mmCIF file of C-alpha atoms and ligand atoms in Angstrom:
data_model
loop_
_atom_site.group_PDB
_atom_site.id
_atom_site.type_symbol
_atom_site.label_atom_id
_atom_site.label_comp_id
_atom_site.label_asym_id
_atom_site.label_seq_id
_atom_site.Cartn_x
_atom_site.Cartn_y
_atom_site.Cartn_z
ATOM 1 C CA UNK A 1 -41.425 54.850 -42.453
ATOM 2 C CA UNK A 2 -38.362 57.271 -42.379
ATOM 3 C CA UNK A 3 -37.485 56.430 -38.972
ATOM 4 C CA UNK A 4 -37.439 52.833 -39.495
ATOM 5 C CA UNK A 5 -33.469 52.375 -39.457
ATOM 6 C CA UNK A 6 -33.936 48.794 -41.050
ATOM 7 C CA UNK A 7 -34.148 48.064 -44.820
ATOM 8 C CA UNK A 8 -36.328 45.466 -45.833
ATOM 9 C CA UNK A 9 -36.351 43.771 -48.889
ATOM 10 C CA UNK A 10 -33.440 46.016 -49.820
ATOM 11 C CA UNK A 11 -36.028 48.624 -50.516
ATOM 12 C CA UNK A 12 -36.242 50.823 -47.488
ATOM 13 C CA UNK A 13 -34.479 53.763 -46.836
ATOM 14 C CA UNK A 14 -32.149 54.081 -43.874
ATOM 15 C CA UNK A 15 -32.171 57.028 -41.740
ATOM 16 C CA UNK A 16 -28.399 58.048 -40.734
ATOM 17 C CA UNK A 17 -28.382 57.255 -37.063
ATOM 18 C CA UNK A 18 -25.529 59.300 -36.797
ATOM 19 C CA UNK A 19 -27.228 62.474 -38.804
ATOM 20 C CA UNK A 20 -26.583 64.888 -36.412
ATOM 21 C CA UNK A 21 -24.852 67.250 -38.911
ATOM 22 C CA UNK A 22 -27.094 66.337 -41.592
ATOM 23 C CA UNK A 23 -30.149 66.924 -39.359
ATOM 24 C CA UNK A 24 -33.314 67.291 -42.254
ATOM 25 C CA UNK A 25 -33.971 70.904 -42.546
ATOM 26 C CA UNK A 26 -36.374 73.139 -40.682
ATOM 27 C CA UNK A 27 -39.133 73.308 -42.842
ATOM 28 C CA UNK A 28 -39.144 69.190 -42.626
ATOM 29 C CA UNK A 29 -41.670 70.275 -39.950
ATOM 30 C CA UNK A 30 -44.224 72.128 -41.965
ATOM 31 C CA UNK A 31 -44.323 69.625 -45.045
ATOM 32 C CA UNK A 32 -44.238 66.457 -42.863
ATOM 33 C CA UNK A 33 -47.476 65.844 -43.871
ATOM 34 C CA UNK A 34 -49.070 62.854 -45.931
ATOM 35 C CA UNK A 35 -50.071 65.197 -48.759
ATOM 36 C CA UNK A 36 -48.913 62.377 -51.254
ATOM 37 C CA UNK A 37 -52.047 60.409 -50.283
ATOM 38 C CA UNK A 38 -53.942 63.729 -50.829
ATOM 39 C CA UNK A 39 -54.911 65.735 -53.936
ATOM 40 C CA UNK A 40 -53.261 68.921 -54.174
ATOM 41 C CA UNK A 41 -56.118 71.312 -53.866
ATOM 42 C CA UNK A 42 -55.673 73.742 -56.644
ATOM 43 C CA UNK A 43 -52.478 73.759 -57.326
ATOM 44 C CA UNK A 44 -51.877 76.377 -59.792
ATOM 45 C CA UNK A 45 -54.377 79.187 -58.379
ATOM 46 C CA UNK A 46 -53.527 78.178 -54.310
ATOM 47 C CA UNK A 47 -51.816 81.158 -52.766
ATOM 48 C CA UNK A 48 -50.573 78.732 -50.395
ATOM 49 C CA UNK A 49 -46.795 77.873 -49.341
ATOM 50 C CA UNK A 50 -44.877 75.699 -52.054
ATOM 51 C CA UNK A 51 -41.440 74.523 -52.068
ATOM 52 C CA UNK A 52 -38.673 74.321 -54.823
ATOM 53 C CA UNK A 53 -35.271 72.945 -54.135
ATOM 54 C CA UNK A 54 -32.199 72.073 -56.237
ATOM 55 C CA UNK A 55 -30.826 68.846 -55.922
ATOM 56 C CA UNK A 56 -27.745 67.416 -57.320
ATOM 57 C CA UNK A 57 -27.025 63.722 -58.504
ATOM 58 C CA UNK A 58 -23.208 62.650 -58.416
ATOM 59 C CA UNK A 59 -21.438 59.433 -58.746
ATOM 60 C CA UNK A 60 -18.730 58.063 -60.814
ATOM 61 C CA UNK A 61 -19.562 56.776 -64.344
ATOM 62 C CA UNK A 62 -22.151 54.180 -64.649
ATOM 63 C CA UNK A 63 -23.678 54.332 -61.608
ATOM 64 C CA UNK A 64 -27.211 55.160 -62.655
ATOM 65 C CA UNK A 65 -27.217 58.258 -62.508
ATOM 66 C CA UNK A 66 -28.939 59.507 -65.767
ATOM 67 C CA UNK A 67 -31.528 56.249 -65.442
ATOM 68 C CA UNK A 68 -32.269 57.959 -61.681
ATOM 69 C CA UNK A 69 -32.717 60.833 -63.374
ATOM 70 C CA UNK A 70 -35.221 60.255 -65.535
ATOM 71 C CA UNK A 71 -37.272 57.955 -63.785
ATOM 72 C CA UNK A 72 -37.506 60.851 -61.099
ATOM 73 C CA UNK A 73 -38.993 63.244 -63.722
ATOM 74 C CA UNK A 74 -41.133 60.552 -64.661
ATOM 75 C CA UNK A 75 -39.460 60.887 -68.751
ATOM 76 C CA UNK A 76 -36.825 60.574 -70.767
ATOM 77 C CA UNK A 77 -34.499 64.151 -70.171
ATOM 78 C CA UNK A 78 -30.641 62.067 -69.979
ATOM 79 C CA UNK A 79 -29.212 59.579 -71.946
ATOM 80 C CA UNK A 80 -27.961 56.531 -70.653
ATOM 81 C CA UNK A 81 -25.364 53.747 -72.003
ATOM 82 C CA UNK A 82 -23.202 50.759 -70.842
ATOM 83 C CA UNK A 83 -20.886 52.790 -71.624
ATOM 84 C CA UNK A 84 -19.346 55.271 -69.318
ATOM 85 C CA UNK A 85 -18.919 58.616 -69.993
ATOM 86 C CA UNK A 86 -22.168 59.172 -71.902
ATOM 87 C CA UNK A 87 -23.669 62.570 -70.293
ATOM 88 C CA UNK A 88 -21.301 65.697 -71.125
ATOM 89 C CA UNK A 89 -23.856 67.652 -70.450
ATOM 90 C CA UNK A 90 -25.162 69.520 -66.925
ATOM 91 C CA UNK A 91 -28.902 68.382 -67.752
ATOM 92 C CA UNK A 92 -31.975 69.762 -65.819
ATOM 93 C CA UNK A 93 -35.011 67.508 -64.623
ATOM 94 C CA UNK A 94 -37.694 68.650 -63.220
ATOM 95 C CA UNK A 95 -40.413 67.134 -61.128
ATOM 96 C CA UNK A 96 -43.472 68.697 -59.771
ATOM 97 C CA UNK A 97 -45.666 67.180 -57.508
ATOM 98 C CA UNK A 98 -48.560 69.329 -55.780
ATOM 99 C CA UNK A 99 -46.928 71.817 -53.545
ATOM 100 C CA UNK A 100 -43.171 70.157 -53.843
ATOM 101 C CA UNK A 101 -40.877 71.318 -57.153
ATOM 102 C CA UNK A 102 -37.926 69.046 -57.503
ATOM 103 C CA UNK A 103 -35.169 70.203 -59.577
ATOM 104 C CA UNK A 104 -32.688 67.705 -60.307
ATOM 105 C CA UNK A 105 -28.868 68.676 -61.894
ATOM 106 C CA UNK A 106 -27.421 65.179 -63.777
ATOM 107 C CA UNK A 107 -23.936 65.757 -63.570
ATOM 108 C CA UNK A 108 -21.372 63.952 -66.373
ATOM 109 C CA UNK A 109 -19.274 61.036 -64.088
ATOM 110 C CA UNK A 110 -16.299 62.308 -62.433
ATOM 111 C CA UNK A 111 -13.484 61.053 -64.497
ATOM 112 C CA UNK A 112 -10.714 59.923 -62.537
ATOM 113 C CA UNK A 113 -8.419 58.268 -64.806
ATOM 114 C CA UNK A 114 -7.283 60.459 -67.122
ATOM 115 C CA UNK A 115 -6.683 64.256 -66.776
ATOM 116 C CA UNK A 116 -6.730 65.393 -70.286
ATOM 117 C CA UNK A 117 -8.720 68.499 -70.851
ATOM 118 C CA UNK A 118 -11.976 67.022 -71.748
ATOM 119 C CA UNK A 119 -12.093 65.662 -68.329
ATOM 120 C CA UNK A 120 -10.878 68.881 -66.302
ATOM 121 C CA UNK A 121 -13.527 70.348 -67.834
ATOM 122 C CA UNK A 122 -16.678 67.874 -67.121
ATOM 123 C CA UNK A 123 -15.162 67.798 -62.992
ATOM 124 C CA UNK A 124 -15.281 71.288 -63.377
ATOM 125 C CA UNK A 125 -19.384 71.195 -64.394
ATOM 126 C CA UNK A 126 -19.783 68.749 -61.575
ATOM 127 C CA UNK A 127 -17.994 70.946 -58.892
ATOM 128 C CA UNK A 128 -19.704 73.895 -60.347
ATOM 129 C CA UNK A 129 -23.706 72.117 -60.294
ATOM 130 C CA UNK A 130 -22.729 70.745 -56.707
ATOM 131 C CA UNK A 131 -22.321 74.511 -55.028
ATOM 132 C CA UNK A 132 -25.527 75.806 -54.696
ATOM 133 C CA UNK A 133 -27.508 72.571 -53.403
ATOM 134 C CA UNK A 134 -30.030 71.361 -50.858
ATOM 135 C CA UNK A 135 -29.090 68.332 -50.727
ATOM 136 C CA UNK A 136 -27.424 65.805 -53.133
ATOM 137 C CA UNK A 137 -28.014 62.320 -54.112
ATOM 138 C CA UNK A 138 -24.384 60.483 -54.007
ATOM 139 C CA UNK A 139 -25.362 57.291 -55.806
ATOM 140 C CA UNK A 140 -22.904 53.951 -55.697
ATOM 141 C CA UNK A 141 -23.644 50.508 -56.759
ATOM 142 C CA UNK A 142 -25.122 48.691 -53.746
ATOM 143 C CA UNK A 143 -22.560 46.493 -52.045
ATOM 144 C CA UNK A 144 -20.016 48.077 -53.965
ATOM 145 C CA UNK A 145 -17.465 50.912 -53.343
ATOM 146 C CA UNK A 146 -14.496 51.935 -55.422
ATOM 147 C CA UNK A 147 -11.752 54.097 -55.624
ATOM 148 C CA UNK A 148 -13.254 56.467 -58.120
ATOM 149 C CA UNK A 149 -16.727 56.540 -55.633
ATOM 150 C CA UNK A 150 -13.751 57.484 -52.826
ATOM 151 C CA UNK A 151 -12.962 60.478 -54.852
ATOM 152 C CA UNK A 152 -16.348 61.449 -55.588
ATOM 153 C CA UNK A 153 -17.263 61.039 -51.987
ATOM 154 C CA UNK A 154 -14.349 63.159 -50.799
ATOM 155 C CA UNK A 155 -15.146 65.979 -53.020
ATOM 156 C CA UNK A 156 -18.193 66.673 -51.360
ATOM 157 C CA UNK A 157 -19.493 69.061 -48.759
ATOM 158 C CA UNK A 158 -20.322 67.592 -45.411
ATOM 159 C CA UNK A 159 -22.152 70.765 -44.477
ATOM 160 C CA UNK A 160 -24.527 70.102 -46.832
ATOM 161 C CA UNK A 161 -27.108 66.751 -46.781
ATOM 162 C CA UNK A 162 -25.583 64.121 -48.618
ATOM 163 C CA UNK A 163 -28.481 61.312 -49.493
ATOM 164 C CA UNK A 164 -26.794 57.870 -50.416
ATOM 165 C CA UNK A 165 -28.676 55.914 -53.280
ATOM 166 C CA UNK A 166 -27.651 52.127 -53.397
ATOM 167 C CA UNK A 167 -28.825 51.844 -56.539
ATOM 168 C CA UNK A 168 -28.952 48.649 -58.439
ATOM 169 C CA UNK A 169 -30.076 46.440 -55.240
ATOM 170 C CA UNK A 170 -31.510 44.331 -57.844
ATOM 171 C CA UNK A 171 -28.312 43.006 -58.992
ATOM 172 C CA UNK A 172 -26.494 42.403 -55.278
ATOM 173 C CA UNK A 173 -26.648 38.887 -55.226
ATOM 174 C CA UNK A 174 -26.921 38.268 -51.190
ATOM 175 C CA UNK A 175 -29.405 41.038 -50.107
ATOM 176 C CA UNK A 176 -27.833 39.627 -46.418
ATOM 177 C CA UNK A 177 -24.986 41.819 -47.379
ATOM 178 C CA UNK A 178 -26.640 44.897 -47.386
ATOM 179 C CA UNK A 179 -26.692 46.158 -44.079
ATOM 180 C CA UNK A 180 -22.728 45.559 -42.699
ATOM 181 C CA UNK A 181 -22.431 47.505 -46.142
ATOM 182 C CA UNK A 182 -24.586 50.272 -45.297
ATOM 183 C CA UNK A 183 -22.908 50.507 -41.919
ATOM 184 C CA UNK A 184 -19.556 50.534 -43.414
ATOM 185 C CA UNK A 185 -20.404 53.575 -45.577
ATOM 186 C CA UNK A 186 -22.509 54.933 -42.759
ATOM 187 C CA UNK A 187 -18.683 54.980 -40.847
ATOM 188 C CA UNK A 188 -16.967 56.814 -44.433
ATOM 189 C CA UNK A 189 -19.314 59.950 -44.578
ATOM 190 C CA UNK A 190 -22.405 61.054 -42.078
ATOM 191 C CA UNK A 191 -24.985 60.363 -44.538
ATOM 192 C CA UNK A 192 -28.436 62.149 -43.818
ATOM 193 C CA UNK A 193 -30.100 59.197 -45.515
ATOM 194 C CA UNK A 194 -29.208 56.218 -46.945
ATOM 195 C CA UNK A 195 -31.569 54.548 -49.484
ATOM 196 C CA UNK A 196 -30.981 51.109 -51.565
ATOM 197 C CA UNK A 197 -33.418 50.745 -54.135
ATOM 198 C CA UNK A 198 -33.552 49.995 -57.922
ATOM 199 C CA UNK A 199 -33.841 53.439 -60.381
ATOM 200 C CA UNK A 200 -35.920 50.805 -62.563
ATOM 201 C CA UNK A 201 -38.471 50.029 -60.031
ATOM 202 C CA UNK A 202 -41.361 52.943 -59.713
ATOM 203 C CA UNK A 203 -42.121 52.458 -55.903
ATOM 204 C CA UNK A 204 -38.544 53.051 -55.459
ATOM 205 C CA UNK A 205 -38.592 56.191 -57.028
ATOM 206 C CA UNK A 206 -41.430 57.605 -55.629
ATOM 207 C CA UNK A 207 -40.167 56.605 -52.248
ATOM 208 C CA UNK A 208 -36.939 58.330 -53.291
ATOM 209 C CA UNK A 209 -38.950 61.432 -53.861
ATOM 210 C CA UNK A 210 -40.580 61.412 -50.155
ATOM 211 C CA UNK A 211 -37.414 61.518 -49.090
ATOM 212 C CA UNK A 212 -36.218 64.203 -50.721
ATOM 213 C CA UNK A 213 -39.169 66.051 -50.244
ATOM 214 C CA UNK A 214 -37.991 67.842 -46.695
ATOM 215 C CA UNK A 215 -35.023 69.239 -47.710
ATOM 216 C CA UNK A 216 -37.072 71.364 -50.521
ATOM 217 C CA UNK A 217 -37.025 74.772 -49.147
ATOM 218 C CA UNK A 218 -39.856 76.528 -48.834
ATOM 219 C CA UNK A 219 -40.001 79.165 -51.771
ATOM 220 C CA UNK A 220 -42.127 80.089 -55.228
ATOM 221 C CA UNK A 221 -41.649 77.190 -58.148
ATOM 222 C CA UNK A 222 -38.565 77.672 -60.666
ATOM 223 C CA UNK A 223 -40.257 75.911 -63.281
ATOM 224 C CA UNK A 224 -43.948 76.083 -64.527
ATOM 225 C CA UNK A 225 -45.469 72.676 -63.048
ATOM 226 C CA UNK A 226 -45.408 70.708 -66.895
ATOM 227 C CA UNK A 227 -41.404 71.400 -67.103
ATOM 228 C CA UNK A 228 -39.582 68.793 -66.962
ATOM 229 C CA UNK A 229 -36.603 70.062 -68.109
ATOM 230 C CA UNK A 230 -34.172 73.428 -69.096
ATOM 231 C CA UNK A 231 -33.463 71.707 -72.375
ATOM 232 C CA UNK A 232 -35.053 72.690 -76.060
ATOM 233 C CA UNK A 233 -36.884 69.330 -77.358
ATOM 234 C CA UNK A 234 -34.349 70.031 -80.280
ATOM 235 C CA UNK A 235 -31.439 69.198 -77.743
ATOM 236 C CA UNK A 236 -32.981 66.275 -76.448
ATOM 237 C CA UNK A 237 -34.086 65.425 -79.608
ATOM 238 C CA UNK A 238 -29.754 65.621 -80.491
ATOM 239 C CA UNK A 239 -29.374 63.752 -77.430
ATOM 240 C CA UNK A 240 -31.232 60.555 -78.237
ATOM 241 C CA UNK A 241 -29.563 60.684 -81.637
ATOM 242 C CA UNK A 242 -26.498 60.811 -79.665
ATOM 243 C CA UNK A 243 -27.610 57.634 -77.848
ATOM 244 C CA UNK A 244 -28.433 55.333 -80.087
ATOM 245 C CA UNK A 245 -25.484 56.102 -82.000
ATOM 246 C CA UNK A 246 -23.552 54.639 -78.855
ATOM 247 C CA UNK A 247 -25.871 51.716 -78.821
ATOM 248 C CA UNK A 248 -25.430 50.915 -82.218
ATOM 249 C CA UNK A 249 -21.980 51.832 -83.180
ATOM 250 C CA UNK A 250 -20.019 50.102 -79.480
ATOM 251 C CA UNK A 251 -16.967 51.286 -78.899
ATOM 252 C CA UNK A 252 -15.855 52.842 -82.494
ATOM 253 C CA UNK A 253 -17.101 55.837 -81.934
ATOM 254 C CA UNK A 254 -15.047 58.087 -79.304
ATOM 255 C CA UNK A 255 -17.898 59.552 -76.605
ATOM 256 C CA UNK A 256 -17.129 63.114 -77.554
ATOM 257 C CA UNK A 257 -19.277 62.668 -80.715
ATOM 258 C CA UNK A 258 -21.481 66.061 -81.367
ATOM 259 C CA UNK A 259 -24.897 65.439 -83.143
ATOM 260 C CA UNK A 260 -26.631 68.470 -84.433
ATOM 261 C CA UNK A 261 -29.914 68.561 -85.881
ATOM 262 C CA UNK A 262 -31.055 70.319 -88.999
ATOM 263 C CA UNK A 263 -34.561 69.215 -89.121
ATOM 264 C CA UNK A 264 -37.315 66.844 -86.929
ATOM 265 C CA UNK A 265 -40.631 65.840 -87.567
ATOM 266 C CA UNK A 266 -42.792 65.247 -84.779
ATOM 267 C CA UNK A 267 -45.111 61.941 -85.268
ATOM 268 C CA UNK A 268 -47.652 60.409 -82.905
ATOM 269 C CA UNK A 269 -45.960 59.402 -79.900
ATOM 270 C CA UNK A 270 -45.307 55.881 -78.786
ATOM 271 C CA UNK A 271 -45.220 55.234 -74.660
ATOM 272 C CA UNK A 272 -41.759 55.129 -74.293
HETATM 273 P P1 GDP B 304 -24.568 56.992 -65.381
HETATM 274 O O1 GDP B 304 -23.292 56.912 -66.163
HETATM 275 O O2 GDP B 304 -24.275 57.039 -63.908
HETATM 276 O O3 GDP B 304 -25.466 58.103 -65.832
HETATM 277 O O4 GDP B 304 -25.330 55.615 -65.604
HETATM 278 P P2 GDP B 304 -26.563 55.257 -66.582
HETATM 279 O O5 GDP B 304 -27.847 55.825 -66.051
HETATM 280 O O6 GDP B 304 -26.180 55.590 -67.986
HETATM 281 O O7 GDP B 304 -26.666 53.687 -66.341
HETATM 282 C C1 GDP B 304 -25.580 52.836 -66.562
HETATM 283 C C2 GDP B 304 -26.103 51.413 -66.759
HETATM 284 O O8 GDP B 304 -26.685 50.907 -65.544
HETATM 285 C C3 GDP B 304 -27.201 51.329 -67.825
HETATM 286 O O9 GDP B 304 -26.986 50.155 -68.581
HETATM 287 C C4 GDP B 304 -28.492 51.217 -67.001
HETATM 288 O O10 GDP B 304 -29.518 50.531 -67.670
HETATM 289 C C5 GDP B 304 -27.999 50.420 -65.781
HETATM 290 N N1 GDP B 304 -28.832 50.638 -64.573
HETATM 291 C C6 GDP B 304 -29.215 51.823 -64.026
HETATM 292 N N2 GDP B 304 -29.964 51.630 -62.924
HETATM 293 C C7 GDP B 304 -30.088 50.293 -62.754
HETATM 294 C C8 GDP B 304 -30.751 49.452 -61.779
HETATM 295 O O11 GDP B 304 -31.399 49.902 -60.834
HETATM 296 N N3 GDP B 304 -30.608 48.112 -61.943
HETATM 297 C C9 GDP B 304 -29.889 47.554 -62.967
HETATM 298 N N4 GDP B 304 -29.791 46.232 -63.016
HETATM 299 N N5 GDP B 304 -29.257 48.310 -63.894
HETATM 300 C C10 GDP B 304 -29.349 49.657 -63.799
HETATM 301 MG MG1 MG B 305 -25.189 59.621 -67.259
#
């Protein structure tokens, strides 16, 4: 399936024909297997090879890049909002999957309008959570490319695998437009992969995830396997406070609102 250079559907990934630089890492070899069809046989007592990688997800504001997120870890660990701007914080997701730990760094949007401090500061976390990757996930609209994806694009490493995530293919109109697109970003940056796909749709996701999967070094876990993220419940707990109060409130209240909590309850959980 990774080799098949054509998207169909606007669902496929792409393999970079021209991913000579971004070649997928040695130890693609030893975990080219189909061990998603398989049960992981005993997971937390096999003595067995496992592999842990970091990988970063960039993009300017409103991309998708907290929905990606979370629908990787398979819960809610970022917040998300129409409104730009919304993450501040360098958030953690983790995602284990027999042998395979994903760790995933959310970074806040590049902000490329205004240089007041705030802003220097949140480049600064996104700059600092991009130097010590396997790979990262650059994700863009599909169909679309702007000047502020320009500068996020040129502040990345080309020694390192960049994955492109055309997210939102659900929303491009004429899915015919999809693959002069994909070439003309194929000719701005060597791409190891290029994926379109929808962060809302599961089967994208987990496709996602096989992709990902070979640039995992091989190495011990970071994270025990039910992590599924650095943060204390209390700071995600802060965090969906946070949200809502975006939802609810529009654009009266300035994004660098702090909530802190004093107390929570837990009651029995709804699904989502
Ligand atoms: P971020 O600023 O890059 O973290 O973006 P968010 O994850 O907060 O998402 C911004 C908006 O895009 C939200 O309203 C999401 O619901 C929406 N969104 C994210 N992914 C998709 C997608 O695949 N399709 C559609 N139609 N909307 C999406
Ligand atoms: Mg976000």
């Amino acid at each position: 399936m990774q080799n098949n250079p054509t998207p169909k559907g606007g669902g496929e990934p792409v393999v970079a024909q021209n991913a000579t630089t971004h070649a997928t890492p040695a130890a693609a070899e030893s975990v080219k297997t189909d061990s998603a069809n398989k049960p992981a046989p005993n997971e937390s007592m096999n003595p067995q090879t496992t592999y842990c990688g970091l990988l970063a997800i960039v993009g300017r504001p409103n991309v998708g890049k907290s929905t990606l997120l979370n629908a990787l870890v398979g819960q809610k660990v970022s917040i998300t909002s129409r409104k730009a701007q919304t993450t501040r914080h360098r958030i953690l997701g983790i995602r284990t999957q027999g042998d395979a730990q994903y760790v995933f760094v959310d970074t806040p949007g590049f902000q490329t309008e205004h240089s007041n401090a705030l802003n220097k500061n949140l480049n600064k976390t996104v700059m600092a959570a991009l130097s010590d990757v396997d790979a990262t996930l650059m994700v863009v609209e599909a169909g679309v490319f702007t000047l502020a994806d320009a500068k996020v694009l040129s502040l990345l490493d080309d020694k390192k695998p960049v994955i492109l995530v055309a997210n939102k293919v659900d929303k491009m109109h004429n899915k015919e437009e999809l693959l002069p697109w994909l070439k003309s970003m194929q000719e701005r940056f060597a791409f190891a992969q290029m994926v379109p796909l929808s962060a809302k749709n599961p089967k994208d996701i987990e496709r996602l995830l096989q992709i990902c999967r070979p640039y995992l070094p091989a190495g011990p876990f970071w994270y025990s396997p039910e992590e599924l993220t650095d943060k204390s419940e209390r700071f995600l707990v802060a965090e969906m406070v946070r949200e809502k109060l975006f939802r609810l409130t529009g654009d009266e209240l300035p994004y660098s609102c702090t909530v802190v909590v004093d107390k929570f309850d837990e009651e029995a959980s709804t699904s989502d």
